[in-house]
XYZ file of C-alpha atoms in Angstrom:
556
model
C 161.646 3.954 245.974
C 162.130 5.800 249.243
C 161.849 9.619 249.513
C 165.165 11.467 249.523
C 164.084 13.537 252.553
C 163.946 10.520 254.823
C 166.833 8.548 256.253
C 167.491 4.909 255.599
C 165.506 3.933 258.676
C 162.364 5.871 257.422
C 162.621 8.888 259.864
C 162.821 12.591 258.814
C 166.157 14.325 259.381
C 166.272 17.035 262.149
C 165.558 20.675 261.033
C 168.557 22.869 260.377
C 169.843 25.129 263.195
C 169.055 28.375 261.274
C 165.376 27.506 261.205
C 165.358 26.936 264.939
C 166.896 30.381 265.544
C 164.361 32.057 263.280
C 161.378 30.367 264.893
C 162.346 30.546 268.555
C 165.192 32.865 269.388
C 164.103 35.861 267.261
C 160.579 36.093 268.787
C 162.051 35.700 272.257
C 164.508 38.507 271.558
C 161.728 40.794 270.321
C 159.574 40.018 273.333
C 162.471 40.639 275.706
C 163.281 43.960 274.056
C 159.627 45.084 274.334
C 159.505 44.105 278.018
C 162.740 46.001 278.686
C 161.485 49.147 276.930
C 158.212 48.968 278.820
C 160.056 48.585 282.074
C 162.345 51.521 281.314
C 159.638 53.913 280.056
C 157.010 52.955 282.637
C 159.248 52.690 285.636
C 158.284 56.165 286.837
C 154.628 55.262 286.634
C 155.141 52.670 289.353
C 157.405 54.783 291.500
C 155.913 56.291 294.604
C 156.421 60.035 294.572
C 158.396 61.267 297.568
C 156.510 63.283 300.138
C 157.003 66.957 299.309
C 155.978 70.204 300.921
C 154.028 72.734 298.852
C 153.471 76.419 299.680
C 151.448 79.111 297.900
C 153.358 82.192 296.835
C 152.867 85.253 299.067
C 151.699 88.673 297.869
C 153.737 91.435 299.522
C 154.331 95.146 298.913
C 157.207 95.623 296.498
C 160.312 97.382 297.806
C 160.997 99.153 294.559
C 161.694 98.945 290.885
C 162.871 95.659 289.468
C 165.428 95.722 286.733
C 164.650 92.356 285.263
C 161.101 93.173 284.037
C 159.978 94.717 280.805
C 158.155 97.490 282.652
C 157.213 98.318 286.233
C 155.583 100.967 288.327
C 158.504 102.697 290.044
C 158.704 104.714 293.209
C 157.963 107.929 291.319
C 154.500 106.630 290.420
C 155.181 105.862 286.771
C 154.822 102.804 284.577
C 157.499 102.267 281.968
C 157.081 100.102 278.923
C 158.583 99.664 275.481
C 156.436 100.182 272.439
C 156.399 100.987 268.791
C 154.771 103.685 266.737
C 151.730 102.955 264.614
C 149.044 105.008 262.851
C 146.203 106.231 265.023
C 143.755 104.657 265.250
C 144.871 102.411 262.374
C 146.171 102.532 258.826
C 143.749 102.598 255.892
C 143.819 99.665 253.503
C 143.558 100.684 249.871
C 141.873 97.899 247.931
C 140.360 97.483 244.507
C 136.587 97.294 244.800
C 136.405 94.892 241.865
C 138.563 92.030 240.664
C 141.032 92.902 237.978
C 144.650 93.115 236.847
C 146.800 96.048 237.943
C 147.838 98.103 234.914
C 149.608 100.971 236.632
C 150.902 101.848 240.117
C 151.367 105.564 240.660
C 152.770 105.700 244.207
C 155.657 104.256 246.171
C 156.317 103.921 249.880
C 156.590 107.259 251.633
C 154.756 109.193 248.927
C 152.396 111.936 250.082
C 148.955 111.879 248.494
C 145.929 114.146 248.630
C 142.357 113.035 248.934
C 141.130 111.640 245.609
C 144.585 111.036 244.128
C 144.819 107.930 241.952
C 146.937 105.278 243.661
C 146.701 102.556 241.018
C 144.810 101.669 237.828
C 143.266 98.382 236.781
C 142.918 97.123 233.225
C 139.650 98.689 232.029
C 139.276 98.124 228.267
C 136.461 95.604 228.818
C 134.720 98.005 231.209
C 134.830 100.793 228.595
C 133.220 98.486 226.011
C 130.588 97.396 228.514
C 129.770 101.028 229.298
C 129.385 101.880 225.584
C 127.046 98.903 225.092
C 125.016 99.911 228.119
C 124.675 103.480 226.879
C 123.514 102.264 223.430
C 120.931 99.981 225.035
C 119.769 102.846 227.224
C 119.305 105.116 224.193
C 117.180 102.477 222.411
C 115.046 101.993 225.514
C 114.514 105.726 225.791
C 113.189 105.867 222.182
C 110.903 102.905 222.842
C 109.627 104.589 225.962
C 108.807 107.755 224.039
C 106.918 105.799 221.321
C 104.961 103.748 223.843
C 103.991 106.901 225.702
C 102.596 108.383 222.438
C 100.568 105.246 221.720
C 99.174 105.279 225.220
C 98.085 108.913 224.861
C 96.371 108.143 221.541
C 94.543 105.190 223.064
C 93.441 107.368 225.955
C 92.006 109.949 223.492
C 90.138 107.209 221.655
C 88.628 106.048 224.919
C 87.518 109.598 225.710
C 85.879 109.868 222.315
C 84.188 106.508 222.680
C 82.991 107.473 226.147
C 81.260 110.595 224.731
C 79.392 108.498 222.111
C 76.680 107.610 224.620
C 75.444 111.201 224.922
C 75.748 111.702 221.186
C 73.696 108.545 220.587
C 70.824 109.810 222.724
C 70.850 113.189 220.966
C 71.016 111.569 217.524
C 68.156 109.224 218.323
C 65.972 112.136 219.464
C 66.790 114.218 216.378
C 66.200 111.227 214.087
C 62.820 110.547 215.719
C 61.771 114.169 215.293
C 62.942 114.142 211.668
C 60.995 110.976 210.937
C 57.906 112.462 212.542
C 58.156 115.616 210.439
C 58.792 113.581 207.311
C 55.831 111.308 208.046
C 53.489 114.273 208.750
C 54.406 116.166 205.595
C 52.122 114.208 203.174
C 49.111 114.917 205.378
C 49.987 118.580 205.611
C 50.342 118.687 201.807
C 46.994 117.005 201.257
C 45.280 119.434 203.646
C 46.918 122.397 201.912
C 45.852 121.110 198.475
C 42.249 120.613 199.672
C 42.156 124.077 201.146
C 43.569 125.470 197.874
C 40.902 123.701 195.832
C 38.167 125.019 198.130
C 39.562 128.566 197.846
C 39.684 128.342 194.046
C 36.112 127.101 193.907
C 34.908 129.952 196.126
C 36.862 132.433 193.966
C 35.196 131.191 190.808
C 31.752 131.421 192.489
C 32.338 134.988 193.633
C 33.537 136.073 190.246
C 30.200 134.864 188.746
C 28.215 136.856 191.279
C 29.919 140.202 190.551
C 27.667 140.968 187.550
C 24.335 140.358 189.239
C 25.662 142.223 192.292
C 25.934 139.186 194.539
C 29.665 139.826 195.283
C 31.964 142.777 195.224
C 35.268 143.095 193.442
C 37.068 143.536 196.795
C 35.885 140.148 197.981
C 37.036 138.633 194.706
C 40.540 140.200 195.083
C 40.876 138.934 198.627
C 39.863 135.455 197.572
C 42.393 135.647 194.736
C 45.142 136.549 197.185
C 44.160 133.667 199.469
C 44.231 131.245 196.573
C 47.704 132.464 195.635
C 48.887 132.037 199.251
C 47.513 128.531 199.503
C 49.075 127.614 196.170
C 52.472 128.858 197.426
C 52.073 126.827 200.600
C 51.239 123.683 198.639
C 54.263 124.216 196.458
C 56.479 124.781 199.512
C 55.260 121.555 201.102
C 55.928 119.677 197.883
C 59.475 121.106 197.753
C 60.127 120.438 201.524
C 59.139 116.777 201.351
C 62.489 115.481 199.853
C 64.598 117.558 202.260
C 62.689 116.247 205.276
C 63.159 112.696 204.074
C 66.888 113.340 203.494
C 67.276 114.832 206.981
C 65.518 111.876 208.553
C 67.782 109.503 206.684
C 70.900 111.508 207.705
C 69.888 111.502 211.367
C 69.248 107.782 211.153
C 72.786 107.343 209.846
C 74.084 109.466 212.776
C 72.235 107.231 215.153
C 73.882 104.186 213.617
C 77.334 105.826 213.810
C 76.832 106.789 217.459
C 75.600 103.281 218.234
C 78.691 101.741 216.626
C 80.981 104.195 218.487
C 79.386 103.152 221.747
C 79.884 99.507 220.914
C 83.613 100.181 220.195
C 84.208 101.677 223.701
C 85.133 98.232 225.140
C 87.643 97.644 222.371
C 89.122 101.130 222.884
C 89.490 100.528 226.610
C 91.148 97.164 225.937
C 93.540 98.873 223.543
C 94.241 101.524 226.164
C 95.048 98.866 228.786
C 97.402 97.127 226.384
C 99.074 100.443 225.582
C 99.524 101.152 229.310
C 101.034 97.697 229.900
C 103.419 98.192 227.032
C 104.340 101.599 228.402
C 105.049 100.081 231.860
C 107.113 97.275 230.318
C 109.178 99.710 228.313
C 109.595 101.889 231.417
C 110.916 98.864 233.363
C 113.300 98.022 230.547
C 114.397 101.647 230.539
C 115.080 101.532 234.287
C 117.000 98.267 233.869
C 119.048 99.768 231.052
C 119.737 102.823 233.204
C 120.882 100.592 236.083
C 123.076 98.567 233.711
C 124.629 101.795 232.451
C 125.272 102.913 236.039
C 126.843 99.535 236.907
C 129.098 99.706 233.892
C 130.082 103.275 234.784
C 130.755 102.213 238.387
C 132.946 99.309 237.246
C 134.908 101.715 235.065
C 135.270 104.207 237.929
C 136.446 101.388 240.198
C 139.305 100.800 237.813
C 140.861 103.747 239.615
C 141.947 103.138 243.221
C 141.903 106.554 244.884
C 143.044 107.791 248.271
C 140.060 108.311 250.618
C 141.973 110.941 252.584
C 145.260 112.797 252.531
C 148.261 111.056 254.030
C 151.416 109.082 253.371
C 151.809 105.647 251.807
C 152.937 103.356 254.630
C 153.498 100.256 252.507
C 152.805 99.048 248.991
C 152.257 95.455 247.928
C 150.861 96.001 244.431
C 152.904 95.539 241.258
C 151.918 95.861 237.624
C 150.362 92.658 236.338
C 149.243 91.375 239.747
C 145.645 90.459 240.494
C 143.703 92.784 242.759
C 140.326 92.671 244.452
C 138.597 92.497 247.803
C 140.413 89.270 248.685
C 144.125 89.012 249.351
C 146.656 91.716 250.131
C 145.663 95.394 249.913
C 147.262 97.474 247.188
C 148.752 99.853 249.755
C 148.422 101.102 253.328
C 147.763 104.800 253.897
C 148.176 106.677 257.162
C 148.064 110.226 258.452
C 151.554 111.218 259.734
C 149.963 113.849 261.961
C 147.984 111.181 263.829
C 150.286 108.622 265.473
C 150.150 106.505 268.594
C 152.375 104.128 270.555
C 151.308 100.563 271.179
C 152.687 99.541 274.565
C 152.876 96.095 276.141
C 152.519 96.716 279.863
C 153.020 93.826 282.307
C 149.722 92.601 283.681
C 150.877 93.359 287.241
C 151.014 97.079 286.349
C 147.611 97.195 284.631
C 145.914 98.575 287.748
C 148.000 101.762 287.457
C 146.686 102.569 283.957
C 143.707 104.718 283.044
C 142.519 106.559 279.971
C 143.664 110.174 279.925
C 146.932 109.687 281.847
C 149.863 111.771 280.638
C 152.910 110.021 279.240
C 156.455 110.809 278.142
C 157.759 109.226 274.957
C 161.399 108.898 273.960
C 162.602 107.636 270.606
C 166.124 106.688 269.594
C 165.615 108.687 266.399
C 165.108 111.820 268.534
C 167.438 111.321 271.511
C 167.257 114.945 272.647
C 163.466 115.270 272.605
C 160.782 114.121 274.994
C 157.428 113.792 273.290
C 154.118 114.255 275.042
C 151.489 111.551 274.980
C 148.097 110.683 276.415
C 146.747 107.202 277.151
C 143.988 106.953 274.578
C 142.799 103.364 274.839
C 143.218 100.251 277.001
C 142.826 96.949 275.179
C 140.658 94.693 277.367
C 142.106 91.420 276.066
C 145.449 90.513 277.620
C 148.255 88.395 276.179
C 148.465 85.197 278.226
C 151.772 84.101 276.712
C 153.573 87.372 277.470
C 151.484 88.139 280.590
C 150.923 91.700 279.359
C 148.105 94.075 278.590
C 148.152 96.521 275.737
C 147.488 100.251 275.826
C 147.500 102.919 273.135
C 149.257 106.228 273.832
C 148.411 109.061 271.445
C 151.382 111.246 270.510
C 150.613 114.950 270.872
C 151.854 116.877 267.801
C 154.105 114.117 266.422
C 157.197 115.474 264.620
C 157.782 114.675 260.982
C 160.817 112.529 261.824
C 158.689 109.822 263.409
C 157.890 106.776 261.310
C 155.598 103.837 261.841
C 157.151 100.813 263.626
C 159.873 102.913 265.274
C 160.727 101.573 268.719
C 160.166 103.982 271.587
C 160.135 103.990 275.376
C 157.075 105.246 277.216
C 156.769 106.433 280.793
C 153.147 106.739 281.977
C 152.279 108.677 285.105
C 150.434 106.066 287.133
C 146.879 106.640 288.271
C 146.275 107.901 291.817
C 149.833 107.427 293.049
C 150.830 110.999 293.728
C 154.465 109.878 293.552
C 154.157 107.386 296.409
C 152.733 104.290 294.764
C 153.168 100.887 296.270
C 152.826 97.796 294.182
C 152.340 94.220 295.251
C 154.674 91.507 294.084
C 155.009 87.797 294.779
C 157.520 86.216 297.149
C 158.637 82.655 297.865
C 161.009 81.033 300.342
C 164.598 81.205 299.101
C 164.993 77.481 299.660
C 162.368 76.823 296.940
C 164.607 78.500 294.353
C 166.768 76.584 291.910
C 169.269 79.405 291.314
C 172.525 79.409 289.392
C 174.177 81.156 292.329
C 174.336 80.166 295.951
C 173.185 83.709 296.913
C 170.757 84.913 294.200
C 171.033 88.594 293.318
C 168.386 90.973 292.121
C 167.594 90.466 288.430
C 169.238 87.041 288.221
C 167.513 84.022 286.729
C 166.429 80.861 288.467
C 163.880 78.069 288.445
C 161.188 76.749 290.771
C 159.052 73.639 290.856
C 155.376 74.533 290.517
C 152.333 72.338 291.017
C 149.973 72.675 288.053
C 146.399 71.362 288.417
C 145.140 69.337 285.439
C 141.854 67.545 284.766
C 141.843 64.557 287.100
C 145.502 64.978 288.107
C 148.256 67.426 288.986
C 151.630 67.944 287.339
C 154.913 69.189 288.799
C 157.091 71.148 286.375
C 160.020 73.520 286.314
C 159.355 77.215 285.680
C 161.898 79.948 284.970
C 161.718 83.045 287.186
C 163.512 86.359 287.631
C 164.299 87.131 291.257
C 163.955 90.503 292.943
C 164.853 91.849 296.328
C 165.898 89.521 299.147
C 163.500 89.771 302.101
C 163.755 88.788 305.742
C 163.154 85.303 307.151
C 164.518 83.609 304.053
C 161.984 84.985 301.547
C 162.729 86.590 298.176
C 160.671 88.592 295.686
C 159.951 87.131 292.262
C 159.633 89.796 289.567
C 158.690 87.491 286.712
C 157.431 83.939 286.313
C 154.952 83.582 289.185
C 151.584 85.095 289.997
C 149.281 84.984 293.010
C 147.744 81.541 293.457
C 150.761 79.598 292.183
C 152.198 76.878 294.457
C 155.874 76.000 294.659
C 157.553 72.876 295.992
C 159.790 73.201 299.060
C 162.812 70.968 299.777
C 162.305 68.158 302.223
C 163.925 68.858 305.607
C 165.256 66.405 308.192
C 162.349 65.380 310.410
C 162.758 62.713 313.135
C 166.085 61.628 311.753
C 164.877 61.348 308.150
C 167.560 62.599 305.728
C 166.695 65.866 303.968
C 166.218 66.024 300.196
C 167.491 69.090 298.321
C 165.300 70.997 295.869
C 167.697 70.051 293.055
C 167.193 66.374 293.835
C 163.424 66.870 293.927
C 163.592 68.660 290.597
C 165.334 65.685 289.049
C 162.803 63.287 290.531
C 159.577 65.234 290.157
C 159.990 67.301 286.951
C 157.142 66.231 284.670
C 155.677 63.804 287.196
C 151.889 63.423 287.343
C 149.721 62.169 290.179
C 146.044 61.916 291.040
C 144.512 64.256 293.636
C 144.433 61.317 296.083
C 148.190 60.939 295.834
C 148.989 64.658 296.080
C 147.022 66.752 298.545
C 147.279 70.431 297.656
C 144.906 72.044 300.114
C 143.129 75.388 299.555
C 145.020 78.278 297.963
C 145.301 81.571 299.733
C 147.245 84.816 299.316
C 149.390 86.065 302.202
C 149.532 89.808 302.610
C 152.804 90.570 304.409
C 154.818 93.576 305.381
C 158.543 94.126 305.051
C 160.153 91.645 307.434
C 163.262 93.693 308.074
C 162.495 93.813 311.783
C 162.771 90.056 312.126
C 159.046 89.281 312.120
C 157.641 86.438 310.063
C 157.138 87.234 306.414
C 153.432 86.514 306.589
C 153.046 88.424 309.872
C 151.581 85.459 311.739
C 154.496 84.590 314.028
C 154.968 80.969 313.029
C 158.316 81.546 311.394
C 157.714 79.109 308.564
C 154.792 80.667 306.727
C 151.355 79.194 307.380
C 150.922 78.506 303.694
C 153.097 75.407 303.699
C 151.262 72.199 302.908
C 152.367 68.622 302.788
C 151.726 66.527 299.708
C 152.653 63.054 298.696
């Protein structure tokens, strides 16, 4: 049986037309669309930039005050600038010095507070409990310290006693030796006394027998009788003394043994003293730790109160009851001194040279239209604002009135440094033909645009830049009050040269705006600044007599 997909002749039928479209026409359409988009988006990359003329801006003395700027140095030698009032030197942030939940807020915006007034309270029940526990622990440690000090004193006394036992041992040994000697000599003394008594009795009996025959006298017999009685008393005394001498010798021997044992216990007493001292030191350390813990608990409880560090007025308040507070996040409130205020001014960078610390200033506020406040330039901020092309200065308000509030807008006029009322200020100027103005004859303070050449890494870029024009100068030059600075280069319109048609600046703007080129394709030359005088007498604006400004360069 033949397959149903084959024809009767055995060949496969042709594929349907839809499959051919999907496999061939759709990819071709996608490829064509991609090529078209690439051609459209990359066409400018293959275009050759037209040859243009580039000129640096010129620096010239300004003819006067420009109305289009935010502030200028005018002919009277003053610099004017807007500003706003702020605390001097800054507001004080009131923060909780520990993390916690706000339980009470006692101030609102504008409230006057004295130093030490409570601004807000944190929840502090746990801190009160912690303080009570710390105080109880401290009391127990104090009792332990007292007991350990008593034990140490007792151990020290025992050591002193044990240390004296050495001298007592020597004395006891000497006394015991003497007592033993006396006790040992007593029997001999008794025997000698008994022998002498016997001899005296025998002689007495012999003399008594010789009285009758006249061989002895009665006086001799009495004297012998007395001697016998004396010797008998001595013998009796020696017999009685013998037990007491033995008892004394035994007692002194016991004293020697006691003194010897006391001396042997000196090491143990010193060991006990060392242990008592260590225990005393340990308890003292625990006491100090308990004291520190008590102080920490008391500090945490005190920090439940956020107090004002100085007198002043609440500038703002961000705290509410129930909110979390601590060192991180928003402050509870801002506090400032209303008697110490300053104005923060944004002065154009071109007027920064006229500023100096200590210059007098006049301050006017819309809230006080009939008053002129005195001020003094207190501080010049060294870091400028590149986006606004301004520098910031701080003007202290002398005796600020009570009506002033922070963030009020004011106008400040600063007496410029070293002008003496005849200051001259440099400004930039460009040829009028480089200006893309809304009017055929631009007027002072009107807006316009120029094409500037901006160097970039490995390339340059041509872009539009908005400017504010100033006074019209001679020889087709015009001052630019805002938008350009010294060193900038602007593109000039192409003029008819050797029959070549001229190209207007508007046409160049359409062609070149946003275009990029390598340094080989666009030759910029070296920048310079032209110092020119007023060209009202018909001389060239750069004072060199070439009529076109030597700063023009050709670039392709």
